CSV table of C-alpha atoms in Angstrom, one decimal:
chain,number,residue,atom,x,y,z
T,264,MET,CA,146.7,84.0,141.2
T,265,SER,CA,146.4,80.2,141.0
T,266,ARG,CA,146.4,78.4,137.7
T,267,ARG,CA,142.8,77.2,138.4
T,268,THR,CA,141.6,80.8,138.9
T,269,LEU,CA,143.4,82.0,135.8
T,270,THR,CA,141.9,79.1,133.8
T,271,LEU,CA,138.4,80.0,135.0
T,272,MET,CA,138.9,83.7,134.2
T,273,VAL,CA,140.1,82.9,130.7
T,274,ALA,CA,137.2,80.5,130.1
T,275,ALA,CA,134.7,83.1,131.3
T,276,MET,CA,136.2,85.7,129.0
T,277,LEU,CA,136.1,83.3,126.1
T,278,THR,CA,132.5,82.4,126.9
T,279,LEU,CA,131.6,86.1,127.1
T,280,MET,CA,133.3,86.9,123.8
T,281,LEU,CA,131.6,83.9,122.0
T,282,GLY,CA,128.3,85.0,123.5
T,283,VAL,CA,128.8,88.6,122.2
T,284,ALA,CA,129.9,87.4,118.8
T,285,GLY,CA,127.0,85.0,118.6
T,286,ALA,CA,124.5,87.7,119.5
T,287,MET,CA,125.9,89.8,116.6
T,288,LEU,CA,125.5,87.0,114.0
T,289,PRO,CA,122.8,87.6,111.4
T,290,VAL,CA,119.8,85.4,111.6
T,291,PRO,CA,117.1,84.6,108.9
T,292,TYR,CA,114.2,86.4,110.8
T,293,VAL,CA,112.3,89.6,110.3
T,294,VAL,CA,111.0,91.8,113.1
T,295,LEU,CA,107.5,93.2,112.7
T,296,SER,CA,106.6,96.3,114.8
T,297,PRO,CA,103.8,98.8,114.9
T,298,GLY,CA,104.1,101.2,111.9
T,299,PRO,CA,102.6,104.6,111.3
T,300,THR,CA,98.9,105.3,110.9
T,301,GLU,CA,97.4,107.6,108.2
T,302,ASP,CA,94.0,109.2,108.4
T,303,THR,CA,92.2,108.5,105.1
T,304,ILE,CA,90.0,111.6,105.4
T,305,GLY,CA,93.0,113.7,106.5
T,306,LYS,CA,96.3,114.8,104.9
T,307,VAL,CA,99.8,113.5,104.4
T,308,LYS,CA,102.5,116.1,104.0
T,309,GLY,CA,99.9,118.8,103.3
T,310,LYS,CA,98.1,116.8,100.6
T,311,PRO,CA,94.8,115.0,101.1
T,312,VAL,CA,95.1,111.2,101.4
T,313,ILE,CA,92.0,110.9,99.2
T,314,ALA,CA,91.3,113.6,96.6
T,315,ILE,CA,88.2,113.4,94.4
T,316,GLU,CA,87.7,115.5,91.2
T,317,GLY,CA,84.6,115.7,89.1
T,318,ARG,CA,82.1,114.9,91.9
T,319,GLN,CA,80.7,116.9,94.8
T,320,THR,CA,82.4,116.2,98.1
T,321,TYR,CA,81.5,117.1,101.7
T,322,PRO,CA,83.5,118.2,104.8
T,323,THR,CA,83.9,115.6,107.5
T,324,GLN,CA,85.5,115.2,110.9
T,325,GLY,CA,87.0,112.5,113.2
T,326,LYS,CA,89.5,110.0,111.8
T,327,LEU,CA,89.3,106.9,109.6
T,328,SER,CA,92.9,105.6,110.0
T,329,LEU,CA,94.6,102.9,108.1
T,330,VAL,CA,97.4,101.1,110.0
T,331,THR,CA,100.7,99.7,109.0
T,332,VAL,CA,103.5,97.3,110.1
T,333,ALA,CA,107.1,98.3,109.9
T,334,TYR,CA,109.6,95.5,109.3
T,335,GLN,CA,113.3,95.1,110.0
T,336,GLY,CA,115.5,92.6,108.4
T,337,GLY,CA,115.3,90.6,105.2
T,338,PRO,CA,117.8,89.5,102.4
T,339,GLY,CA,120.9,91.6,102.5
T,340,THR,CA,119.9,93.4,105.8
T,341,ARG,CA,119.4,90.5,108.2
T,342,ILE,CA,118.9,91.3,111.9
T,343,ASP,CA,121.3,89.9,114.5
T,344,LEU,CA,120.4,87.4,117.2
T,345,LEU,CA,120.2,90.0,119.9
T,346,THR,CA,117.6,92.0,118.0
T,347,ALA,CA,115.6,88.9,117.5
T,348,LEU,CA,115.8,88.0,121.2
T,349,ARG,CA,114.6,91.5,122.1
T,350,GLY,CA,111.7,91.1,119.7
T,351,TRP,CA,110.7,87.8,121.2
T,352,ILE,CA,110.5,89.4,124.6
T,353,ASP,CA,108.4,92.4,123.5
T,354,PRO,CA,104.7,91.5,123.2
T,355,SER,CA,104.1,94.3,120.7
T,356,ILE,CA,106.6,92.9,118.3
T,357,ALA,CA,106.6,89.7,116.2
T,358,VAL,CA,109.6,87.9,115.0
T,359,VAL,CA,108.9,85.7,112.0
T,360,PRO,CA,110.9,83.5,109.6
T,361,GLU,CA,112.4,85.5,106.7
T,362,GLU,CA,110.5,83.5,104.1
T,363,THR,CA,107.2,84.7,105.6
T,364,ILE,CA,107.9,88.1,104.1
T,365,PHE,CA,110.5,87.3,101.5
T,366,PRO,CA,109.7,84.0,99.7
T,367,LYS,CA,112.9,82.2,98.7
T,368,SER,CA,112.0,82.5,95.0
T,369,SER,CA,111.8,86.3,95.3
T,370,THR,CA,114.3,89.1,95.9
T,371,ALA,CA,113.7,92.0,98.2
T,372,GLU,CA,113.2,94.3,95.2
T,373,GLN,CA,110.6,91.9,93.7
T,374,VAL,CA,108.7,91.9,97.1
T,375,GLU,CA,108.8,95.7,97.2
T,376,GLU,CA,107.5,95.9,93.6
T,377,GLN,CA,104.7,93.5,94.4
T,378,ASN,CA,103.8,95.5,97.5
T,379,ILE,CA,103.5,98.6,95.3
T,380,GLN,CA,101.4,96.8,92.8
T,381,ASP,CA,99.2,95.4,95.5
T,382,MET,CA,98.7,98.9,96.9
T,383,THR,CA,97.7,100.2,93.5
T,384,ASN,CA,95.2,97.4,92.9
T,385,SER,CA,93.7,97.8,96.4
T,386,GLN,CA,93.1,101.5,95.7
T,387,ASP,CA,91.2,100.7,92.5
T,388,ASP,CA,89.3,97.9,94.3
T,389,ALA,CA,88.5,100.2,97.2
T,390,THR,CA,87.1,102.9,94.8
T,391,ALA,CA,85.0,100.2,93.1
T,392,ALA,CA,83.7,98.9,96.4
T,393,ALA,CA,82.8,102.4,97.6
T,394,LEU,CA,80.9,103.2,94.4
T,395,THR,CA,79.2,99.8,94.5
T,396,GLU,CA,78.0,100.5,98.1
T,397,LEU,CA,76.8,104.0,97.1
T,398,LYS,CA,75.1,102.6,94.0
T,399,ILE,CA,77.2,104.9,91.7
T,400,PRO,CA,77.6,103.1,88.3
T,401,TYR,CA,81.0,102.4,86.7
T,402,THR,CA,82.3,100.0,84.2
T,403,SER,CA,85.3,97.6,84.1
T,404,VAL,CA,87.4,95.9,81.5
T,405,VAL,CA,90.0,93.1,81.6
T,406,ALA,CA,93.4,94.6,80.8
T,407,VAL,CA,96.8,93.0,80.0
T,408,MET,CA,99.4,93.9,82.6
T,409,SER,CA,102.3,92.0,81.0
T,410,ALA,CA,103.1,89.1,78.6
T,411,GLU,CA,105.5,86.5,79.8
T,412,LYS,CA,108.8,86.3,77.8
T,413,GLY,CA,109.0,83.3,75.6
T,414,LYS,CA,105.3,82.4,75.9
T,415,PRO,CA,102.7,82.6,73.0
T,416,ALA,CA,101.5,86.2,74.0
T,417,ASP,CA,105.0,87.6,74.0
T,418,GLY,CA,105.3,90.4,71.4
T,419,LYS,CA,101.6,89.9,70.4
T,420,LEU,CA,99.7,91.3,73.4
T,421,LYS,CA,100.9,94.4,75.1
T,422,PRO,CA,100.4,96.1,78.5
T,423,GLY,CA,97.3,98.2,78.4
T,424,ASP,CA,95.5,96.0,75.8
T,425,GLU,CA,91.8,95.7,76.9
T,426,ILE,CA,90.5,92.2,76.3
T,427,VAL,CA,87.1,92.3,74.7
T,428,SER,CA,86.4,88.6,74.1
T,429,VAL,CA,88.0,85.2,73.9
T,430,ASP,CA,86.8,83.0,71.0
T,431,GLY,CA,83.8,85.4,70.7
T,432,THR,CA,82.9,85.0,74.4
T,433,PRO,CA,82.8,88.4,76.1
T,434,ALA,CA,85.5,89.0,78.7
T,435,LYS,CA,83.4,89.8,81.7
T,436,ASP,CA,86.3,89.4,84.3
T,437,VAL,CA,89.8,88.1,84.7
T,438,GLU,CA,88.7,84.6,85.9
T,439,LYS,CA,86.3,84.2,82.9
T,440,VAL,CA,89.1,84.9,80.5
T,441,ALA,CA,91.4,82.5,82.2
T,442,GLU,CA,88.7,79.8,82.3
T,443,ARG,CA,88.1,80.2,78.5
T,444,VAL,CA,91.8,79.8,77.7
T,445,ARG,CA,92.1,76.8,80.0
T,446,SER,CA,89.1,75.2,78.3
T,447,ARG,CA,91.4,74.6,75.3
T,448,LYS,CA,93.9,71.8,75.0
T,449,ALA,CA,97.6,72.7,74.9
T,450,GLY,CA,98.5,73.2,71.2
T,451,GLU,CA,95.0,74.5,70.2
T,452,GLN,CA,94.5,78.0,69.0
T,453,VAL,CA,92.6,80.6,70.9
T,454,SER,CA,91.4,83.9,69.4
T,455,ILE,CA,91.7,87.0,71.7
T,456,SER,CA,90.1,90.2,70.7
T,457,VAL,CA,91.4,93.4,72.3
T,458,THR,CA,91.2,97.1,72.0
T,459,ARG,CA,94.6,98.8,71.6
T,460,ASP,CA,94.9,102.6,71.6
T,461,GLY,CA,91.2,102.7,70.9
T,462,LYS,CA,91.4,100.3,67.9
T,463,PRO,CA,90.0,96.8,67.7
T,464,LEU,CA,92.5,94.0,67.1
T,465,THR,CA,92.1,90.2,67.1
T,466,VAL,CA,95.2,88.1,68.0
T,467,PRO,CA,95.3,84.3,67.4
T,468,LEU,CA,97.5,82.5,69.9
T,469,THR,CA,98.4,78.8,70.3
T,470,THR,CA,98.2,77.6,73.9
T,471,VAL,CA,101.0,75.8,75.7
T,472,LYS,CA,101.1,73.7,78.8
T,473,GLY,CA,101.8,75.8,82.0
T,474,VAL,CA,103.8,74.6,85.0
T,475,ASP,CA,100.5,73.4,86.6
T,476,GLY,CA,99.8,71.4,83.5
T,477,LYS,CA,96.9,73.6,82.3
T,478,PRO,CA,96.8,75.4,79.0
T,479,MET,CA,98.0,79.1,79.0
T,480,VAL,CA,99.2,81.8,76.7
T,481,GLY,CA,101.4,83.7,79.2
T,482,ILE,CA,99.6,86.9,80.1
T,483,VAL,CA,99.1,88.6,83.5
T,484,MET,CA,95.7,90.3,83.6
T,485,GLN,CA,93.9,92.7,86.0
T,486,ALA,CA,90.5,94.3,86.2
T,487,LYS,CA,90.7,97.9,85.0
T,488,PHE,CA,87.9,100.2,86.2
T,489,LYS,CA,86.4,103.2,84.5
T,490,PHE,CA,85.0,105.5,87.1
T,491,PRO,CA,82.7,108.5,86.4
T,492,PHE,CA,85.1,110.8,88.3
T,493,LYS,CA,88.7,110.8,89.4
T,494,VAL,CA,89.7,109.4,92.8
T,495,SER,CA,93.4,109.8,93.7
T,496,ILE,CA,95.0,108.3,96.8
T,497,ASN,CA,98.2,109.4,98.3
T,498,VAL,CA,99.9,107.4,101.1
T,499,GLY,CA,103.6,107.9,100.5
T,500,ASP,CA,105.7,104.8,101.0
T,501,VAL,CA,102.9,102.5,102.3
T,502,GLY,CA,102.6,99.3,100.3
T,503,GLY,CA,100.4,96.2,100.2
T,504,PRO,CA,96.7,95.5,100.0
T,505,SER,CA,95.6,95.7,103.6
T,506,ALA,CA,94.3,99.3,103.6
T,507,GLY,CA,91.5,98.6,101.1
T,508,LEU,CA,88.6,98.7,103.7
T,509,MET,CA,89.8,102.0,105.1
T,510,PHE,CA,90.2,103.6,101.7
T,511,SER,CA,86.6,102.6,100.8
T,512,LEU,CA,85.3,104.1,104.0
T,513,GLY,CA,87.3,107.3,103.4
T,514,ILE,CA,86.0,107.6,99.8
T,515,MET,CA,82.4,107.1,101.0
T,516,ASP,CA,82.8,109.6,103.8
T,517,LYS,CA,83.9,112.3,101.4
T,518,LEU,CA,81.1,111.6,98.9
T,519,THR,CA,78.3,111.7,101.5
T,520,PRO,CA,77.1,114.5,103.8
T,521,GLY,CA,78.0,114.4,107.4
T,522,ALA,CA,80.8,112.5,109.3
T,523,MET,CA,80.6,108.7,109.1
T,524,THR,CA,82.7,108.6,112.3
T,525,GLY,CA,80.5,110.9,114.3
T,526,GLY,CA,83.8,112.7,115.2
T,527,LYS,CA,85.3,109.6,116.7
T,528,PHE,CA,88.8,108.2,116.1
T,529,ILE,CA,88.3,104.9,114.2
T,530,ALA,CA,91.1,102.7,112.9
T,531,GLY,CA,90.9,99.5,111.0
T,532,THR,CA,92.4,97.2,108.4
T,533,GLY,CA,91.4,94.6,105.8
T,534,THR,CA,91.7,93.9,102.1
T,535,ILE,CA,88.7,94.7,99.9
T,536,THR,CA,87.2,93.3,96.8
T,537,PRO,CA,85.2,95.4,94.2
T,538,GLU,CA,82.1,93.7,95.6
T,539,GLY,CA,82.9,94.8,99.1
T,540,HIS,CA,84.1,91.6,100.7
T,541,VAL,CA,86.7,92.2,103.5
T,542,GLY,CA,89.6,89.8,103.8
T,543,PRO,CA,92.2,89.1,106.6
T,544,ILE,CA,95.7,90.7,106.7
T,545,GLY,CA,99.0,90.1,108.4
T,546,GLY,CA,100.5,91.8,111.4
T,547,ILE,CA,97.1,92.4,113.1
T,548,GLN,CA,98.5,92.6,116.6
T,549,GLN,CA,101.2,95.2,115.7
T,550,LYS,CA,98.6,97.2,113.8
T,551,MET,CA,96.3,97.3,116.8
T,552,VAL,CA,99.1,98.6,119.0
T,553,GLY,CA,100.0,101.3,116.5
T,554,ALA,CA,96.4,102.4,116.3
T,555,ARG,CA,95.9,102.5,120.0
T,556,LYS,CA,99.2,104.5,120.5
T,557,THR,CA,97.8,107.2,118.2
T,558,GLY,CA,94.5,107.4,120.0
T,559,ALA,CA,92.1,105.1,118.2
T,560,THR,CA,89.5,103.5,120.5
T,561,VAL,CA,87.6,101.4,117.9
T,562,PHE,CA,89.3,99.0,115.6
T,563,LEU,CA,87.5,97.6,112.5
T,564,THR,CA,88.8,94.0,112.4
T,565,PRO,CA,88.5,91.5,109.5
T,566,ALA,CA,86.5,88.5,110.7
T,567,GLY,CA,89.4,86.3,109.6
T,568,ASN,CA,91.7,88.0,112.0
T,569,CYS,CA,89.5,88.0,115.1
T,570,ASP,CA,91.1,84.9,116.8
T,571,GLU,CA,94.6,86.4,116.5
T,572,ALA,CA,93.5,89.9,117.4
T,573,LEU,CA,91.8,88.7,120.7
T,574,LYS,CA,95.2,87.4,121.9
T,575,ALA,CA,96.6,90.9,122.2
T,576,VAL,CA,93.9,93.6,122.4
T,577,PRO,CA,95.4,96.8,123.7
T,578,GLN,CA,93.8,98.3,126.8
T,579,GLY,CA,91.0,100.7,125.8
T,580,MET,CA,90.6,99.3,122.3
T,581,ARG,CA,87.2,97.9,121.1
T,582,LEU,CA,87.3,95.4,118.3
T,583,VAL,CA,84.4,95.4,115.8
T,584,LYS,CA,84.2,92.3,113.5
T,585,ILE,CA,83.8,93.2,109.9
T,586,GLU,CA,83.0,90.9,107.0
T,587,THR,CA,81.9,93.3,104.3
T,588,LEU,CA,82.1,97.0,103.5
T,589,HIS,CA,78.3,97.2,104.1
T,590,SER,CA,78.7,95.7,107.6
T,591,ALA,CA,81.5,98.3,108.3
T,592,VAL,CA,79.1,101.1,107.3
T,593,GLN,CA,76.4,99.7,109.5
T,594,ALA,CA,78.8,99.5,112.4
T,595,LEU,CA,79.8,103.1,112.0
T,596,ASP,CA,76.1,104.1,111.8
T,597,THR,CA,75.6,102.4,115.1
T,598,LEU,CA,78.6,104.0,116.8
T,599,ARG,CA,77.5,107.4,115.5
T,600,ALA,CA,74.1,106.9,117.0
T,601,GLY,CA,75.6,106.1,120.3
T,602,GLY,CA,73.9,102.8,121.0
T,603,GLY,CA,72.9,99.4,119.7
T,604,ALA,CA,74.8,96.1,119.5
T,605,LEU,CA,77.9,95.8,117.4
T,606,PRO,CA,79.4,92.6,115.9
T,607,ALA,CA,82.3,91.8,118.2
T,608,CYS,CA,85.3,89.5,117.8
T,609,THR,CA,84.7,86.5,120.0
T,610,ALA,CA,86.9,83.5,120.7
T,611,ASN,CA,86.0,80.3,118.8
């Protein structure tokens, strides 16, 4: 063997070894792929996804499925370059920068906790939206979730406190309470009246300047609803707020006679507000693929996701554009009747 041939062989082997080693190097990306679907009017591990107590419910049929995205990678469990390359080739998978899912200021545990909290909030909002659409009365209060350590409310306001008023102004919603606090100057006193364990309590606090320069007292609040009956939602390990729309439809389907789907397999996604407004979500393309693989032929698509969804519509999938819970109900009515025009996603 000549020296030149040997040199080329060694060089080729070194190149191959470097290529293999490089392919195994961790990279700061996350792979998003189609996740499992769950039928909101069905069961998970033998238990109803939606259980209602204290109100008459009705049998139904068909499917109203929420859809999910599975992710691989993240801080401490980064994917390698080869995995990322495979994801870039596969049209049903998305490869996104790590900070898209895990902000640099957050740990993986914090992101998981936030996803769980978002899921809990979306279930409450979904119940509120369903009851609003059905014109079933309920009440809501502004509740303290937590008090920031070292801030004026620390040790004075507690999780679960229900805020009744701020300086005598009724606490109608979270934003109104925040606006009232921000109307003060930093260093001024604000009087917050709460109900704690059923007893009234007034707490004076001195505002401080927040990181945005606006006055604050250091509390995290949320709307806490009081419904006339109990709605429990069980989805296992699924997190995030994107199943709100499908939860609302599932609740409505169980509370009304007949099947909203007309026996069809309907899937969809979208956040929901208590007023019934549907918002866009992430991973729409992967969610559509997951829905189609499990048999869905109609996909309720948030209007804000239509442009992205149109780029990768699975064969045999019909996209229906949804802006509100009411429009989703109307679309299902039209589908059930077997005719009529439906709001469709169109390219802008």
